Short mmCIF file of C-alpha atoms in Angstrom, two decimals:
data_model
loop_
_atom_site.label_atom_id
_atom_site.label_comp_id
_atom_site.label_asym_id
_atom_site.label_seq_id
_atom_site.Cartn_x
_atom_site.Cartn_y
_atom_site.Cartn_z
CA UNK G 11 222.96 108.98 41.68
CA UNK G 12 226.16 106.25 42.24
CA UNK G 13 225.64 107.00 45.72
CA UNK G 14 221.54 107.03 45.83
CA UNK G 15 221.67 103.16 44.12
CA UNK G 16 223.83 101.32 46.36
CA UNK G 17 222.22 103.04 49.56
CA UNK G 18 218.85 102.01 47.54
CA UNK G 19 220.20 98.43 47.06
CA UNK G 20 221.21 98.79 50.59
CA UNK G 21 217.96 99.56 51.82
CA UNK G 22 216.30 97.07 49.69
CA UNK G 23 218.88 94.25 51.44
CA UNK G 24 218.82 95.09 55.08
CA UNK G 25 215.25 96.21 55.37
CA UNK G 26 213.63 94.20 52.47
CA UNK G 27 215.52 90.78 52.81
CA UNK G 28 213.19 88.84 51.62
CA UNK G 29 212.43 91.06 48.06
CA UNK G 30 215.99 91.14 47.51
CA UNK G 31 217.23 88.15 45.18
CA UNK G 32 214.02 89.70 43.55
CA UNK G 33 215.83 93.44 42.74
CA UNK G 34 219.15 93.69 43.78
CA UNK G 35 220.12 91.62 40.60
CA UNK G 36 223.32 92.18 38.39
CA UNK G 37 220.98 91.97 35.15
CA UNK G 38 219.30 95.01 37.39
CA UNK G 39 221.55 97.40 38.88
CA UNK G 40 223.58 97.29 34.53
CA UNK G 41 220.05 98.37 33.23
CA UNK G 42 219.74 101.09 36.57
CA UNK G 43 223.33 102.25 35.95
CA UNK G 44 222.89 102.77 32.27
CA UNK G 45 220.23 104.34 33.00
CA UNK G 46 221.71 107.28 35.26
CA UNK G 47 224.52 107.40 32.41
CA UNK G 48 221.29 108.74 30.09
CA UNK G 49 219.79 110.81 32.36
CA UNK G 50 222.81 112.47 33.62
CA UNK G 51 224.23 113.01 29.75
CA UNK G 52 220.44 113.99 28.64
CA UNK G 53 220.96 116.68 31.77
CA UNK G 54 224.36 117.95 30.56
CA UNK G 55 222.96 117.93 26.61
CA UNK G 56 221.31 121.10 27.34
CA UNK G 57 223.44 123.46 28.19
CA UNK G 58 224.41 123.02 24.29
CA UNK G 59 220.91 125.58 24.41
CA UNK G 60 222.40 127.62 26.72
CA UNK G 61 225.04 129.06 25.51
CA UNK G 62 227.23 130.07 22.26
CA UNK G 63 230.87 131.17 21.09
CA UNK G 64 231.40 134.99 20.79
CA UNK G 65 234.43 135.96 18.90
CA UNK G 66 235.12 138.28 21.14
CA UNK G 67 233.88 137.20 25.00
CA UNK G 68 234.08 133.36 23.95
CA UNK G 69 231.95 131.85 25.57
CA UNK G 70 228.30 134.00 26.55
CA UNK G 71 224.29 132.93 26.93
CA UNK G 72 222.86 132.57 23.92
CA UNK G 73 220.27 135.64 23.47
CA UNK G 74 216.79 134.78 25.70
CA UNK G 75 218.79 132.22 27.83
CA UNK G 76 219.74 133.72 30.81
CA UNK G 77 216.50 133.23 31.84
CA UNK G 78 216.13 129.83 31.63
CA UNK G 79 219.69 129.14 33.11
CA UNK G 80 218.69 130.66 36.16
CA UNK G 81 215.13 128.23 36.95
CA UNK G 82 216.28 125.13 34.71
CA UNK G 83 220.59 125.48 37.40
CA UNK G 84 217.84 125.92 40.56
CA UNK G 85 215.55 122.50 39.23
CA UNK G 86 218.84 120.32 38.60
CA UNK G 87 221.04 120.97 40.72
CA UNK G 88 217.70 120.98 43.42
CA UNK G 89 217.21 118.09 42.45
CA UNK G 90 220.34 115.83 41.17
CA UNK G 91 222.27 117.75 44.41
CA UNK G 92 219.49 118.59 47.64
CA UNK G 93 216.66 116.02 46.53
CA UNK G 94 218.77 112.84 46.10
CA UNK G 95 221.65 113.16 49.27
CA UNK G 96 218.78 113.93 51.52
CA UNK G 97 216.94 110.38 49.67
CA UNK G 98 220.44 108.99 50.62
CA UNK G 99 220.21 110.24 54.81
CA UNK G 100 216.30 109.28 54.73
CA UNK G 101 217.20 105.84 53.81
CA UNK G 102 220.24 105.41 55.40
CA UNK G 103 218.21 106.61 58.64
CA UNK G 104 217.00 103.85 57.92
CA UNK G 105 218.54 100.90 57.39
CA UNK G 106 220.74 102.86 60.43
CA UNK G 107 217.37 102.32 62.65
CA UNK G 108 216.45 97.91 60.48
CA UNK G 109 220.56 96.84 61.99
CA UNK G 110 220.22 98.22 65.35
CA UNK G 111 217.10 96.12 66.02
CA UNK G 112 218.79 93.32 63.93
CA UNK G 113 221.71 93.50 66.85
CA UNK G 114 219.23 93.73 69.17
CA UNK G 115 216.92 90.04 68.59
CA UNK G 116 220.96 88.81 67.82
CA UNK G 117 221.86 89.34 71.57
CA UNK G 118 218.88 88.44 72.50
CA UNK G 119 219.04 85.39 70.84
CA UNK G 120 222.74 84.78 72.08
CA UNK G 121 223.37 85.53 67.75
CA UNK G 122 226.54 87.62 66.11
CA UNK G 123 225.21 89.80 64.07
CA UNK G 124 228.29 91.65 60.94
CA UNK G 125 227.37 94.05 59.30
CA UNK G 126 230.70 95.35 58.03
CA UNK G 127 229.78 96.16 54.27
CA UNK G 128 226.88 97.42 55.61
CA UNK G 129 228.61 100.49 58.24
CA UNK G 130 231.42 100.98 55.35
CA UNK G 131 228.60 101.78 52.77
CA UNK G 132 226.76 103.69 55.58
CA UNK G 133 230.24 106.15 56.37
CA UNK G 134 230.63 106.52 51.87
CA UNK G 135 226.98 107.56 51.95
CA UNK G 136 227.26 110.41 54.65
CA UNK G 137 230.90 111.59 54.14
CA UNK G 138 229.15 111.95 50.73
CA UNK G 139 225.88 114.00 51.76
CA UNK G 140 227.71 116.08 54.01
CA UNK G 141 230.31 117.00 52.18
CA UNK G 142 227.64 118.07 48.77
CA UNK G 143 225.22 119.88 50.77
CA UNK G 144 226.79 122.72 51.10
CA UNK G 145 228.49 123.01 48.08
CA UNK G 146 225.48 123.15 46.41
CA UNK G 147 224.20 125.72 48.67
CA UNK G 148 226.63 127.78 48.02
CA UNK G 149 227.05 127.28 43.91
CA UNK G 150 222.85 127.44 44.28
CA UNK G 151 222.81 131.28 45.66
CA UNK G 152 225.59 132.24 43.04
CA UNK G 153 223.24 133.89 41.76
CA UNK G 154 222.21 136.28 44.25
CA UNK G 155 225.48 137.66 45.43
CA UNK G 156 225.86 141.03 43.31
CA UNK G 157 229.30 142.04 41.22
CA UNK G 158 230.59 144.47 41.30
CA UNK G 159 231.09 147.77 38.77
CA UNK G 160 233.02 146.38 36.01
CA UNK G 161 233.77 150.22 35.45
CA UNK G 162 235.68 150.19 37.86
CA UNK G 163 239.33 150.66 37.60
CA UNK G 164 241.01 147.12 38.73
CA UNK G 165 243.04 148.36 41.98
CA UNK G 166 239.56 149.93 43.55
CA UNK G 167 237.79 146.49 43.49
CA UNK G 168 239.52 145.63 46.89
CA UNK G 169 237.68 148.92 48.21
CA UNK G 170 234.57 148.72 46.85
CA UNK G 171 231.83 147.26 50.11
CA UNK G 172 229.90 144.94 47.16
CA UNK G 173 233.33 143.49 45.17
CA UNK G 174 234.66 142.23 48.52
CA UNK G 175 231.58 140.97 49.05
CA UNK G 176 231.17 138.77 46.04
CA UNK G 177 235.80 137.48 46.48
CA UNK G 178 234.42 136.22 50.28
CA UNK G 179 231.69 134.36 48.43
CA UNK G 180 233.78 133.07 46.08
CA UNK G 181 236.18 132.36 48.82
CA UNK G 182 233.97 130.12 50.95
CA UNK G 183 232.65 128.77 48.17
CA UNK G 184 235.97 127.26 46.53
CA UNK G 185 236.76 126.20 49.77
CA UNK G 186 233.50 124.38 50.37
CA UNK G 187 233.97 122.64 46.62
CA UNK G 188 237.60 122.00 47.42
CA UNK G 189 235.78 119.81 50.44
CA UNK G 190 233.21 118.67 48.31
CA UNK G 191 235.00 117.29 45.74
CA UNK G 192 237.72 115.49 48.57
CA UNK G 193 234.82 112.57 48.38
CA UNK G 194 236.28 111.66 45.70
CA UNK G 195 239.65 111.05 46.74
CA UNK G 196 238.76 109.72 50.33
CA UNK G 197 236.90 106.91 49.06
CA UNK G 198 239.68 104.38 49.17
CA UNK G 199 240.40 105.51 52.34
CA UNK G 200 236.95 104.83 53.95
CA UNK G 201 236.99 101.44 52.77
CA UNK G 202 239.80 100.24 53.87
CA UNK G 203 239.70 101.88 57.70
CA UNK G 204 235.87 100.71 58.07
CA UNK G 205 235.64 97.60 55.38
CA UNK G 206 237.32 94.02 56.72
CA UNK G 207 237.48 92.24 53.68
CA UNK G 208 238.08 94.83 51.59
CA UNK G 209 241.39 95.85 53.40
CA UNK G 210 241.79 91.74 53.36
CA UNK G 211 241.95 92.01 49.24
CA UNK G 212 243.97 95.25 49.05
CA UNK G 213 246.28 93.60 52.13
CA UNK G 214 246.76 89.98 49.82
CA UNK G 215 246.89 91.45 47.26
CA UNK G 216 249.90 93.49 48.36
CA UNK G 217 251.58 90.11 49.93
CA UNK G 218 251.28 88.34 46.62
CA UNK G 219 252.70 91.86 44.34
CA UNK G 220 255.69 91.54 46.28
CA UNK G 221 255.93 88.02 46.76
CA UNK G 222 255.42 87.58 43.42
CA UNK G 223 258.62 90.34 42.74
CA UNK G 224 260.59 88.22 45.24
CA UNK G 225 260.29 84.86 42.98
CA UNK G 226 261.05 86.75 40.44
CA UNK G 227 264.17 87.86 41.87
CA UNK G 228 265.89 85.42 42.57
CA UNK G 229 265.07 82.69 39.63
CA UNK G 230 267.12 85.77 38.01
CA UNK G 231 269.37 86.09 40.66
CA UNK G 232 269.40 81.79 40.40
CA UNK G 233 269.95 82.58 36.34
CA UNK G 234 272.88 85.00 36.43
CA UNK G 235 274.07 82.56 39.14
CA UNK G 236 273.26 79.20 37.36
CA UNK G 237 274.53 80.98 33.88
CA UNK G 238 277.91 82.35 36.09
CA UNK G 239 278.82 79.27 36.78
CA UNK G 240 278.50 77.76 33.32
CA UNK G 241 281.09 80.21 32.37
CA UNK G 242 282.72 79.19 34.28
CA UNK G 243 282.94 75.70 34.12
CA UNK G 244 283.11 75.76 30.29
CA UNK G 245 286.59 77.81 31.29
CA UNK G 246 287.33 75.13 33.33
CA UNK G 247 287.12 72.92 30.73
CA UNK G 248 288.67 75.00 27.92
CA UNK G 249 291.81 75.90 30.37
CA UNK G 250 291.96 72.08 31.47
CA UNK G 251 291.86 71.03 27.89
CA UNK G 252 294.85 72.78 26.84
CA UNK G 253 296.80 71.81 29.55
CA UNK G 254 296.48 68.35 28.38
CA UNK G 255 296.65 68.80 25.44
CA UNK G 256 300.60 68.98 25.11
CA UNK G 257 301.42 65.29 26.68
CA UNK G 258 299.09 63.67 24.91
#
C-alpha cells in the first residue's frame, strides 16, 4: 500500500503537475498512511475469527470458518497483492510515457531534464511488482495443490506421487517467497545506485561521521599529550625545587 501511495504521488507530480500542490501535501500523506494502517489492521483482525486454539492440535480452523477462510484469502490476496501491484504497474507506465514526452520536448527546446527521483521510485516500484506477483500466485494456488494421505508412513511419503508433487510445490513456493522478501533488503541498494541525491547524502553522512571520529581521536590525543607534558612539567619542577633546597 505504501508503494502504491508514493507511486500515485509520483504520477500526480509528473502527469498532473498543476494539482500537485493541492493533493501532494504532508497532511494528506499522513492521513493516507493512517488510513492504510487502519485498513491493514482491519484485514488482519479477521484472522481472529478464522482461527481457534486446540489443546492437542494447536491452531485449527474455527468450526464453519474453513470455507470462509478460503474465500477471504482469495479476495484479500487478489486485491492487496494482485490489483495493487497491477495499479502500480499502470501508473508507472503512464509516468514513463509522460517523462519520455517531457524529455523529448526539453531536448527540442535545448533544456535538460532531471528525472533522478522519478527513476529511483520507478525502480523501487517495478522491483516490488516483479517480486510480489509471483509470490502472490504461488500463495493463492496453495488450496489447489493436493496433499497425500497423512496416514501413510513417513518413509513412504517421498515415494508417493501426490506427496512428491506437494513437496515440489513447497520448494518452489519457498524460493519465490525468499526472492519476494529480497525487495525489503534491496531498497537501500536501489536508492543508492539510482538516486544521486540519496547517494550524495549517504556519502556526506559517512564523511561527517569519520571526520567527527578523527577529530575526537585528535582531541583525545592532544589531551593525553597535554596531561603527559603537564605531569612531566610538575615532576621537573618538583625535582628542581628539591635540588635547590640544600643550597638554600
